[in-house]
Each structure stands twice: as structure tokens, then as C-alpha cells.
């Protein structure tokens, strides 16, 4: 008996070891995007002919098939639901199955099992990817209801998401507030506070988190009205970067539960730059995503009980490096760009009362795009785009015009302003990484991740049976993919 007890003591630390999982989703990031950013970094070096590799290159273990239940080309909602619930659903669905029934997610199952949980993104926190881990609605545009789901409590009366960092403050404020984008008077921000969630919106408040030894969870930090800024546009005094938010999340979650944590990190704006066919914004957000992966990689070194898996929900833009007839592309063109197409177009629409041609020639081309030898054709493309009528439509045309000029000069091509059905990369490092390999369906990866944490969504799914999945006062947006 004494020998048996000694054996149990020796085995126990391994049988009940702490276990962490970081799932990183580079939204809209395909294999060609990896090549593009790698070539950009290589070309910026002093020895541009020398091979250069990213942190992801060292972690490549396989690839992911991305189709949804109703289309060979998925959207982010169905793609993220496959990772979160381990099942295929139709485009637009947020953590519900093809019948509209809520499916328990890995985050919810992990919380019920005693893990700490977190979501970090550069989009609105209510956007499709983060929402699919903590909300259940039949249409991804039901962001008013998503916000309410995300601050709700689980069956044990604990806030199911311990930490949330991102943008989208407007979805948490009542419509009576000038900064709101809700369609009702529900004050979700105040409701979060009332339920014991700490809140912050300022960069200075975020910086203080690294100086405290006290538990500050549950916590929600939203640093933008809507999506956070592209890396190329970001004001570091007002918004933390993806890598900074992730590092802080790792530190806070690691001190919260003896069992471990589940953290989802999304590089959301990689996808949005792809939708805009904006190669400069695309490459800079990829590089910031790499910085974030490096931070997590370093955390794994110090915490070998951690597994990090990085993949994408889909590819965006149908990116091509090299366009007919030349066998080349020019990364240095992208290095001259200082603003995203989104910011350039916002600037142009604000200054249209001035001589728009003069503004484009004297300011936009040389200062924002790094072009000092523009052609008449390039000028005409931008001027014509500004004449398009109709809100969102004209902004899209303008962004594609700006992105198109830069892309053509760089010899970069795009097949679409939407998603494609391409397979995407699968990357892993750390504890049990040998199990994350090969070519697999996105839903199978979701199942493998649940097995790693030793959690099952079945009890969560049962508890969600009466969850409201439809939002009242709802308007479906035709531009939900990245607006």
C-alpha cells in the first residue's frame, strides 16, 4: 500500500499538470500572404538575396481545408465556428449548427472545466471570429445580441470570458449615446460593470495592467469605436498593438487558474486589407501577426505546458505575386506606402471641398503612397472613384482604386475582393504539437484542440438549448465581411 501511494504521488503532477492552449487565427491569410511578407522582409534587408524565414515557417505542420457546410468558399463565421465547436455550419452562422441550434464552444467548455479564458482581436470584439467562441446567433450581423452573449455568465454563474481585448465599443453603448452603433437602448457596457467585469478604454489604463500584481479579471478592454487601426496607421499612444495585447493577456491568464487557460488571438485586419486589395496594409498586419506569434513562442519556452496553434479561417483576395507579362514583383513599392487605402480614402472624402486633383497630386501620391511620378491614368482612377455615389459603395471603389495603383506598381494581383476556397497553412509549437499535423478539415482541428484540453462541449450544448439566437430590430448588412 505504501508503494502504491508513493507511485500515485509521483504520477500526480503529470496526470493533473497545468495545460495552456493558444489558438491564433490569421484571418484571410493564405500561403501566398506568407510568401509576400517573407519576400518583403528579405527585400528590405541589406542582403536581399539571402534567404529569410518567418517564425511561422519554423512551425509549419500541415494545412487546413476551409469549406463550410453550404459553400466551397467559407466566411469567417462558419470558419471560426468549425474551430470553436468542431463542426461544419453554413456561412454567416455564429456557433450554431446547420439547424440554428447553439453548439458549445471550446472556450465555454474550457471555462466550465476550470480553465481561464480569453479573446484578443484587432476587429470589433463582436465580429465573426471572436464572437464564434462566446456567442450563438443565426446571423453574424446580429452584433447587438452578440455583445450581450459575450458578457453573460455560464452555468456556474461565472463570466465565461475572463479577458477580452479588441475594438467595437459602439456595440456596447445604448443608442442614446452619440458613440453607439446599437439598434436599442441596452447599455451592455454598464451591464458588464454591474456584473463585476473591470472595464477600460484608454491606452494608459492598458499600460497599468503590466504593473499590477493583483487579479484584475474578469476584464474587457475596448480601444476603438469599431475595428482597431491597421498596423500601418496605428497611433501607438492611443491603441496597443496585437502583440502588446497578447503579451498582457498571457501574463494575466497565466496567473488566474492552476488548471491553465484557453486564449484565442486573431489578426483580424489581415483579412480586411485583403478585401480592400491593399497590399501595403496587408503586409504590415502580417508582420505584426508574426511579432505576436514570436511573443507566444517565447511564452511556450518558459511554459512548456503550452500548445500554440496558428491557422486561418480562409484566404482573402486571391493574392498573386507577379502579374502578366513580367516574371517579377517589387516588394519595395510597398515599403514606400505610409497609409492604408482606408485612411487615404477617408482623408480624400473629408477634403473634397478643396481642389481634389491638387490634393491627390501634392499630398496623397507623394506622402501616402510614395509615388513621385504618377501617371494621368492613375490620377483619373482616383478622381473617378471619388465621384461614385452611395455611402459604403464609394468607399469600396476608392479603396480598390488606391490599392490597385500600389498593386500594379508592385506587380501584385488580386482575383477578388472577397474570399477564396484555398487551403490555408497549419502551424504548431509546444506541448503535443506532434498531434497537429497533416491536411485536415477545419472542424477536425476544432476536435483535436478540445481533446488537447480534455474538454467536451456536450454539457455546454445542452445548457444552451434555450439561448436566444435571433436579434430583434435586426438589419442584415450586405457588407458584413469586413465593414
Coordinates of C-alpha atoms in Angstrom, one line a residue:
X1 CA 0.0 0.0 0.0
X2 CA 2.8 2.4 0.8
X3 CA 4.4 1.6 -2.6
X4 CA 1.1 2.3 -4.3
X5 CA 0.7 5.7 -2.6
X6 CA 4.3 6.6 -3.5
X7 CA 3.6 5.8 -7.1
X8 CA 0.4 7.9 -7.1
X9 CA 2.3 10.9 -5.6
X10 CA 5.0 10.5 -8.4
X11 CA 2.4 10.3 -11.1
X12 CA 0.0 13.0 -9.9
X13 CA 2.0 16.1 -11.1
X14 CA 1.9 14.7 -14.7
X15 CA -1.7 13.4 -14.6
X16 CA -3.0 16.8 -13.4
X17 CA -0.4 19.1 -15.0
X18 CA -1.4 22.6 -16.0
X19 CA -2.2 22.9 -19.6
X20 CA -2.5 26.1 -21.8
X21 CA -3.8 26.4 -25.3
X22 CA -3.3 29.5 -27.5
X23 CA -5.2 29.3 -30.8
X24 CA -4.1 32.0 -33.2
X25 CA -6.2 32.9 -36.2
X26 CA -4.7 35.0 -39.0
X27 CA -7.9 36.0 -40.7
X28 CA -7.8 35.9 -44.5
X29 CA -4.1 34.8 -44.5
X30 CA -3.2 32.3 -47.2
X31 CA 0.1 30.7 -48.2
X32 CA 0.8 33.5 -50.7
X33 CA 0.4 36.1 -48.0
X34 CA 3.2 34.3 -46.1
X35 CA 5.4 34.4 -49.2
X36 CA 4.6 38.0 -49.8
X37 CA 5.6 39.2 -46.3
X38 CA 8.6 37.0 -46.2
X39 CA 9.8 38.4 -49.6
X40 CA 9.1 41.9 -48.3
X41 CA 11.3 41.4 -45.2
X42 CA 14.0 39.8 -47.3
X43 CA 14.0 42.6 -49.8
X44 CA 14.2 45.2 -47.0
X45 CA 17.4 43.6 -45.7
X46 CA 20.9 44.6 -46.5
X47 CA 21.4 41.3 -48.2
X48 CA 18.2 40.9 -50.2
X49 CA 19.4 37.8 -52.0
X50 CA 19.9 35.9 -48.7
X51 CA 17.0 33.5 -47.6
X52 CA 14.8 34.8 -44.9
X53 CA 12.3 32.9 -42.8
X54 CA 9.4 34.0 -40.5
X55 CA 8.6 32.5 -37.2
X56 CA 5.7 30.7 -38.8
X57 CA 8.0 29.0 -41.4
X58 CA 9.6 27.1 -38.5
X59 CA 6.2 26.0 -37.2
X60 CA 4.5 24.6 -40.4
X61 CA 3.0 21.2 -39.8
X62 CA 0.2 20.9 -42.3
X63 CA -2.8 22.7 -44.0
X64 CA -6.5 23.3 -43.4
X65 CA -9.4 22.7 -45.7
X66 CA -11.8 25.7 -45.4
X67 CA -15.1 24.9 -47.0
X68 CA -18.3 25.4 -45.0
X69 CA -21.4 23.2 -44.9
X70 CA -23.1 25.2 -47.7
X71 CA -20.2 26.5 -49.8
X72 CA -16.8 25.7 -51.1
X73 CA -15.9 29.2 -50.1
X74 CA -16.4 29.9 -46.4
X75 CA -16.9 33.1 -44.5
X76 CA -15.3 33.9 -41.1
X77 CA -18.4 32.9 -39.1
X78 CA -18.6 29.4 -40.4
X79 CA -14.8 29.1 -40.4
X80 CA -14.4 30.2 -36.8
X81 CA -17.4 28.0 -35.7
X82 CA -15.6 25.0 -37.1
X83 CA -12.6 25.7 -34.8
X84 CA -14.8 26.6 -31.9
X85 CA -17.4 23.8 -32.0
X86 CA -15.7 21.2 -34.0
X87 CA -18.4 21.1 -36.6
X88 CA -19.3 22.5 -40.0
X89 CA -22.0 25.1 -40.4
X90 CA -23.3 27.4 -43.0
X91 CA -21.9 30.8 -43.9
X92 CA -23.0 33.5 -41.5
X93 CA -23.7 31.2 -38.6
X94 CA -22.1 32.1 -35.2
X95 CA -21.6 28.9 -33.1
X96 CA -24.9 27.3 -34.2
X97 CA -25.2 24.2 -36.3
X98 CA -27.0 23.9 -39.7
X99 CA -30.4 23.8 -37.9
X100 CA -29.6 27.0 -36.0
X101 CA -29.1 25.1 -32.7
X102 CA -26.4 26.5 -30.4
X103 CA -23.2 24.4 -30.2
X104 CA -21.0 24.5 -27.1
X105 CA -17.6 26.0 -27.9
X106 CA -14.1 25.1 -26.8
X107 CA -13.9 28.4 -24.8
X108 CA -17.2 27.6 -23.0
X109 CA -16.2 24.0 -22.3
X110 CA -12.8 25.1 -21.1
X111 CA -14.3 27.7 -18.7
X112 CA -16.7 25.1 -17.3
X113 CA -13.7 22.7 -16.7
X114 CA -11.9 25.3 -14.7
X115 CA -9.6 26.9 -17.3
X116 CA -9.2 30.7 -17.6
X117 CA -10.4 32.1 -20.9
X118 CA -9.5 35.0 -23.2
X119 CA -10.2 36.6 -26.6
X120 CA -7.9 39.1 -28.3
X121 CA -8.5 40.6 -31.7
X122 CA -7.9 43.8 -33.8
X123 CA -11.5 43.7 -35.0
X124 CA -14.7 44.6 -33.1
X125 CA -14.8 42.0 -30.3
X126 CA -18.3 41.2 -31.6
X127 CA -17.0 40.5 -35.1
X128 CA -17.4 37.0 -36.6
X129 CA -14.2 35.3 -35.4
X130 CA -14.2 36.2 -31.7
X131 CA -18.0 36.0 -31.5
X132 CA -17.9 32.4 -32.6
X133 CA -16.2 31.4 -29.4
X134 CA -18.5 33.1 -26.9
X135 CA -21.9 33.8 -28.6
X136 CA -24.6 31.9 -30.5
X137 CA -26.6 33.7 -33.2
X138 CA -28.0 32.6 -36.6
X139 CA -26.6 35.7 -38.4
X140 CA -23.1 37.2 -37.8
X141 CA -24.6 40.7 -38.2
X142 CA -26.6 40.3 -35.0
X143 CA -23.8 42.1 -33.1
X144 CA -26.1 43.8 -30.6
X145 CA -27.1 40.3 -29.3
X146 CA -23.5 39.0 -29.6
X147 CA -22.3 41.7 -27.3
X148 CA -24.8 40.6 -24.7
X149 CA -23.9 37.0 -25.1
X150 CA -20.2 37.7 -24.6
X151 CA -20.6 39.3 -21.2
X152 CA -23.0 36.6 -20.0
X153 CA -22.3 34.0 -17.3
X154 CA -22.0 30.3 -17.7
X155 CA -24.0 27.6 -15.8
X156 CA -21.8 28.0 -12.7
X157 CA -22.5 31.8 -12.7
X158 CA -19.0 32.8 -13.7
X159 CA -18.4 35.2 -16.6
X160 CA -17.5 32.8 -19.4
X161 CA -14.8 35.1 -20.9
X162 CA -12.3 36.2 -18.3
X163 CA -10.5 38.6 -20.7
X164 CA -11.4 40.4 -23.9
X165 CA -9.2 42.9 -25.8
X166 CA -10.1 44.5 -29.1
X167 CA -12.3 47.1 -30.7
X168 CA -16.0 47.7 -31.1
X169 CA -17.0 49.9 -28.2
X170 CA -20.0 51.2 -30.2
X171 CA -21.8 47.8 -29.8
X172 CA -21.7 48.1 -26.0
X173 CA -23.3 51.6 -25.7
X174 CA -27.1 52.4 -25.8
X175 CA -28.3 54.1 -29.0
X176 CA -29.0 57.2 -27.0
X177 CA -25.2 57.6 -26.8
X178 CA -23.7 59.5 -29.7
X179 CA -20.9 56.9 -30.0
X180 CA -23.3 54.0 -30.2
X181 CA -24.0 51.7 -33.2
X182 CA -26.6 49.6 -31.4
X183 CA -30.2 49.5 -32.5
X184 CA -31.6 49.5 -29.0
X185 CA -31.1 51.2 -25.6
X186 CA -29.4 48.4 -23.8
X187 CA -26.2 49.6 -22.1
X188 CA -24.1 46.5 -22.3
X189 CA -21.0 48.3 -21.0
X190 CA -22.8 49.2 -17.8
X191 CA -24.2 45.7 -17.5
X192 CA -20.7 44.3 -17.7
X193 CA -19.6 46.6 -14.9
X194 CA -22.6 45.7 -12.8
X195 CA -21.8 42.0 -13.1
X196 CA -18.2 42.6 -11.8
X197 CA -16.3 43.0 -15.0
X198 CA -13.5 45.5 -14.9
X199 CA -13.5 47.8 -18.0
X200 CA -11.0 50.0 -19.7
X201 CA -10.8 52.0 -23.0
X202 CA -7.6 54.0 -22.8
X203 CA -4.0 53.1 -23.7
X204 CA -2.8 54.5 -20.3
X205 CA -5.2 52.1 -18.5
X206 CA -3.9 49.2 -20.5
X207 CA -0.3 50.0 -19.7
X208 CA -1.1 49.9 -16.0
X209 CA -2.1 46.3 -16.3
X210 CA 1.6 45.2 -16.5
X211 CA 2.4 47.0 -13.3
X212 CA -0.2 45.3 -11.0
X213 CA 0.2 42.1 -9.0
X214 CA -3.5 41.9 -8.2
X215 CA -6.1 39.9 -10.0
X216 CA -8.0 42.2 -12.4
X217 CA -10.1 39.5 -14.1
X218 CA -12.7 39.4 -15.5
X219 CA -11.7 42.3 -17.7
X220 CA -12.8 43.8 -21.0
X221 CA -10.7 46.4 -22.8
X222 CA -12.0 48.0 -26.0
X223 CA -9.7 50.6 -27.6
X224 CA -11.7 51.7 -30.7
X225 CA -15.2 52.7 -31.7
X226 CA -15.2 50.0 -34.4
X227 CA -12.3 48.0 -35.6
X228 CA -8.8 48.8 -34.3
X229 CA -6.4 50.6 -36.7
X230 CA -4.3 48.9 -39.3
X231 CA -0.7 48.4 -38.2
X232 CA 0.4 50.9 -40.8
X233 CA -2.0 53.5 -39.4
X234 CA -1.9 52.8 -35.7
X235 CA -1.2 55.6 -33.2
X236 CA 0.8 53.8 -30.5
X237 CA -0.2 56.4 -27.9
X238 CA -3.9 55.5 -28.2
X239 CA -4.1 51.9 -29.2
X240 CA -2.0 48.9 -28.1
X241 CA -0.8 46.5 -30.8
X242 CA -1.9 42.9 -31.3
X243 CA 1.4 41.7 -29.8
X244 CA 1.1 44.0 -26.8
X245 CA -2.5 42.9 -26.1
X246 CA -1.4 39.3 -26.5
X247 CA 1.6 39.6 -24.1
X248 CA -0.6 41.2 -21.5
X249 CA -3.3 38.6 -21.9
X250 CA -0.8 35.8 -21.5
X251 CA 0.6 37.3 -18.3
X252 CA -2.9 37.9 -16.8
X253 CA -4.4 34.5 -17.7
X254 CA -1.3 32.6 -16.6
X255 CA -1.8 33.8 -13.1
X256 CA -5.5 33.1 -12.9
X257 CA -6.1 29.3 -12.9
X258 CA -3.9 26.4 -11.7
X259 CA -5.5 24.3 -14.4
X260 CA -4.4 26.5 -17.3
X261 CA -6.0 28.7 -19.9
X262 CA -7.5 28.9 -23.4
X263 CA -6.7 32.0 -25.4
X264 CA -7.9 32.9 -28.9
X265 CA -5.8 35.6 -30.7
X266 CA -7.0 37.0 -34.0
X267 CA -5.0 39.1 -36.5
X268 CA -8.3 40.4 -38.0
X269 CA -7.2 43.2 -40.2
X270 CA -5.0 41.0 -42.4
X271 CA -8.3 39.9 -43.9
X272 CA -9.7 43.4 -44.2
X273 CA -6.7 44.6 -46.2
X274 CA -7.2 41.6 -48.5
X275 CA -10.9 42.7 -49.0
X276 CA -9.6 46.1 -50.0
X277 CA -6.9 44.7 -52.2
X278 CA -4.4 46.8 -50.2
X279 CA -1.0 45.1 -50.3
X280 CA 0.8 47.5 -48.0
X281 CA -1.7 47.3 -45.2
X282 CA -1.9 43.5 -45.7
X283 CA 1.9 43.0 -45.4
X284 CA 2.3 45.3 -42.3
X285 CA -0.5 43.5 -40.4
X286 CA 1.1 40.1 -41.3
X287 CA 4.4 41.3 -39.8
X288 CA 2.6 42.4 -36.6
X289 CA 1.0 39.0 -36.5
X290 CA 4.5 37.4 -36.7
X291 CA 5.6 39.6 -33.8
X292 CA 2.6 38.3 -31.9
X293 CA 3.4 34.6 -32.8
X294 CA 7.0 35.3 -31.6
X295 CA 5.7 36.6 -28.2
X296 CA 3.6 33.4 -27.8
X297 CA 6.6 31.3 -29.0
X298 CA 8.7 32.8 -26.2
X299 CA 6.0 32.2 -23.7
X300 CA 6.0 28.5 -24.7
X301 CA 9.7 28.3 -24.0
X302 CA 9.1 29.4 -20.4
X303 CA 5.9 27.4 -20.1
X304 CA 6.3 24.0 -21.8
X305 CA 2.8 23.0 -20.7
X306 CA 1.5 25.3 -23.5
X307 CA 0.5 24.5 -27.1
X308 CA 0.2 27.2 -29.7
X309 CA -1.6 26.5 -32.9
X310 CA -1.8 29.1 -35.7
X311 CA -4.1 28.9 -38.8
X312 CA -6.5 30.9 -40.8
X313 CA -10.3 30.7 -41.4
X314 CA -9.8 31.3 -45.1
X315 CA -7.8 33.1 -47.7
X316 CA -8.9 36.6 -48.9
X317 CA -8.3 38.3 -52.2
X318 CA -6.9 35.6 -54.3
X319 CA -3.5 37.1 -54.0
X320 CA -0.9 36.6 -56.7
X321 CA 2.8 37.7 -56.7
X322 CA 3.6 38.6 -60.3
X323 CA 1.2 39.7 -63.0
X324 CA 1.3 39.1 -66.7
X325 CA 3.6 39.6 -68.6
X326 CA 6.5 40.0 -66.2
X327 CA 8.1 37.3 -64.1
X328 CA 8.7 39.5 -61.1
X329 CA 7.2 41.5 -58.3
X330 CA 8.5 44.5 -56.4
X331 CA 8.3 44.5 -52.6
X332 CA 10.0 47.9 -52.2
X333 CA 6.9 49.6 -53.7
X334 CA 5.0 48.6 -50.6
X335 CA 7.7 50.0 -48.3
X336 CA 7.1 53.5 -49.7
X337 CA 3.4 53.4 -48.6
X338 CA 2.7 55.1 -45.2
X339 CA -1.1 54.9 -45.0
X340 CA -3.7 52.2 -45.7
X341 CA -6.2 52.7 -48.6
X342 CA -8.8 53.0 -45.9
X343 CA -7.1 56.0 -44.4
X344 CA -6.3 57.6 -47.7
X345 CA -9.9 57.4 -48.9
X346 CA -11.2 58.8 -45.6
X347 CA -8.8 61.7 -46.0
X348 CA -9.9 62.3 -49.6
X349 CA -13.6 62.3 -48.7
X350 CA -13.0 64.8 -45.9
X351 CA -11.2 67.2 -48.3
X352 CA -13.3 67.0 -51.4
X353 CA -14.4 70.7 -51.0
X354 CA -10.8 71.5 -51.9
X355 CA -9.3 71.0 -55.3
X356 CA -9.2 67.2 -55.2
X357 CA -6.8 66.9 -58.0
X358 CA -4.3 69.1 -56.3
X359 CA -4.7 67.2 -53.0
X360 CA -4.1 63.9 -54.8
X361 CA -1.1 65.1 -56.7
X362 CA 0.6 67.1 -54.0
X363 CA -0.3 65.1 -50.9
X364 CA -1.7 61.6 -51.5
X365 CA 0.6 60.3 -54.1
X366 CA 3.9 61.6 -52.7
X367 CA 3.2 61.5 -49.0
X368 CA 0.9 58.5 -48.5
X369 CA 1.8 56.2 -51.5
X370 CA 5.4 57.2 -52.1
X371 CA 4.7 57.9 -55.7
X372 CA 6.6 60.9 -57.2
X373 CA 6.0 60.0 -60.9
X374 CA 2.3 59.3 -61.1
X375 CA 0.6 59.0 -64.5
X376 CA -2.5 60.7 -65.7
X377 CA -4.3 57.3 -65.8
X378 CA -3.5 56.8 -62.1
X379 CA -4.9 60.3 -61.3
X380 CA -8.0 59.6 -63.3
X381 CA -8.7 56.3 -61.5
X382 CA -8.7 58.0 -58.1
X383 CA -10.7 61.1 -59.3
X384 CA -13.3 58.9 -60.9
X385 CA -13.6 56.7 -57.7
X386 CA -14.4 59.8 -55.7
X387 CA -17.3 60.6 -58.0
X388 CA -19.2 57.3 -57.2
X389 CA -22.4 57.9 -55.3
X390 CA -23.7 55.9 -52.4
X391 CA -22.0 55.6 -49.0
X392 CA -20.3 52.3 -48.5
X393 CA -20.1 51.6 -52.2
X394 CA -18.0 54.6 -53.0
X395 CA -15.6 53.9 -50.1
X396 CA -15.1 50.4 -51.5
X397 CA -14.4 51.7 -55.0
X398 CA -12.0 54.3 -53.7
X399 CA -10.1 51.7 -51.6
X400 CA -9.8 49.4 -54.6
X401 CA -8.6 52.3 -56.7
X402 CA -5.8 53.2 -54.2
X403 CA -4.9 49.6 -53.6
X404 CA -5.0 48.9 -57.3
X405 CA -2.4 51.6 -58.1
X406 CA 0.0 50.3 -55.5
X407 CA -0.6 46.7 -56.5
X408 CA 0.0 47.4 -60.2
X409 CA 3.3 49.1 -59.5
X410 CA 4.4 46.2 -57.2
X411 CA 3.2 43.7 -59.8
X412 CA 0.8 42.1 -57.3
X413 CA -2.5 40.7 -58.5
X414 CA -5.9 40.0 -56.8
X415 CA -8.6 37.8 -58.2
X416 CA -11.4 39.0 -55.9
X417 CA -12.4 41.5 -53.2
X418 CA -13.8 38.5 -51.3
X419 CA -12.7 35.1 -50.0
X420 CA -11.4 32.1 -51.9
X421 CA -11.7 28.4 -51.3
X422 CA -7.9 27.8 -51.0
X423 CA -6.4 25.6 -48.3
X424 CA -4.5 27.6 -45.6
X425 CA -1.5 26.9 -43.5
X426 CA -1.4 25.0 -40.2
X427 CA 1.3 25.8 -37.7
X428 CA 2.0 24.4 -34.2
X429 CA 4.6 24.6 -31.5
X430 CA 4.9 23.3 -28.0
X431 CA 3.2 20.7 -25.9
X432 CA 1.8 17.7 -28.0
X433 CA 2.5 19.6 -31.3
X434 CA 3.1 16.2 -33.0
X435 CA -0.7 15.7 -32.9
X436 CA -1.4 18.8 -35.0
X437 CA -0.1 17.8 -38.5
X438 CA -1.2 16.9 -42.0
X439 CA -4.0 18.1 -44.2
X440 CA -7.4 18.2 -42.3
X441 CA -10.8 19.8 -42.3
X442 CA -11.2 22.9 -40.1
X443 CA -13.7 21.1 -38.0
X444 CA -11.3 18.3 -37.2
X445 CA -8.8 20.8 -35.9
X446 CA -11.5 22.0 -33.5
X447 CA -12.0 18.5 -32.3
X448 CA -8.2 18.0 -31.8
X449 CA -8.0 21.2 -29.7
X450 CA -10.8 20.0 -27.4
X451 CA -9.0 16.7 -27.0
X452 CA -5.8 18.5 -26.0
X453 CA -7.6 20.4 -23.2
X454 CA -9.6 17.2 -22.4
X455 CA -12.9 19.1 -22.6
X456 CA -16.2 18.2 -24.2
X457 CA -18.8 20.7 -25.5
X458 CA -21.8 18.3 -24.9
X459 CA -22.8 19.6 -21.5
X460 CA -22.5 23.2 -22.7
X461 CA -24.6 22.4 -25.7
X462 CA -27.4 21.0 -23.5
X463 CA -27.2 24.1 -21.3
X464 CA -27.6 26.4 -24.3
X465 CA -30.8 24.8 -25.5
X466 CA -33.0 27.9 -24.6
X467 CA -30.5 30.5 -25.7
X468 CA -31.9 33.3 -27.8
X469 CA -30.2 33.2 -31.2
X470 CA -32.1 35.8 -33.0
X471 CA -31.9 39.5 -32.5
X472 CA -34.9 41.9 -32.6
X473 CA -34.6 45.1 -34.5
X474 CA -32.1 43.5 -36.9
X475 CA -30.8 44.7 -40.2
X476 CA -28.7 42.4 -42.4
X477 CA -25.7 44.2 -43.9
X478 CA -24.6 43.2 -47.4
X479 CA -21.1 44.4 -46.4
X480 CA -20.6 42.3 -43.3
X481 CA -17.4 40.6 -44.5
X482 CA -15.1 43.3 -43.2
X483 CA -17.1 46.5 -42.5

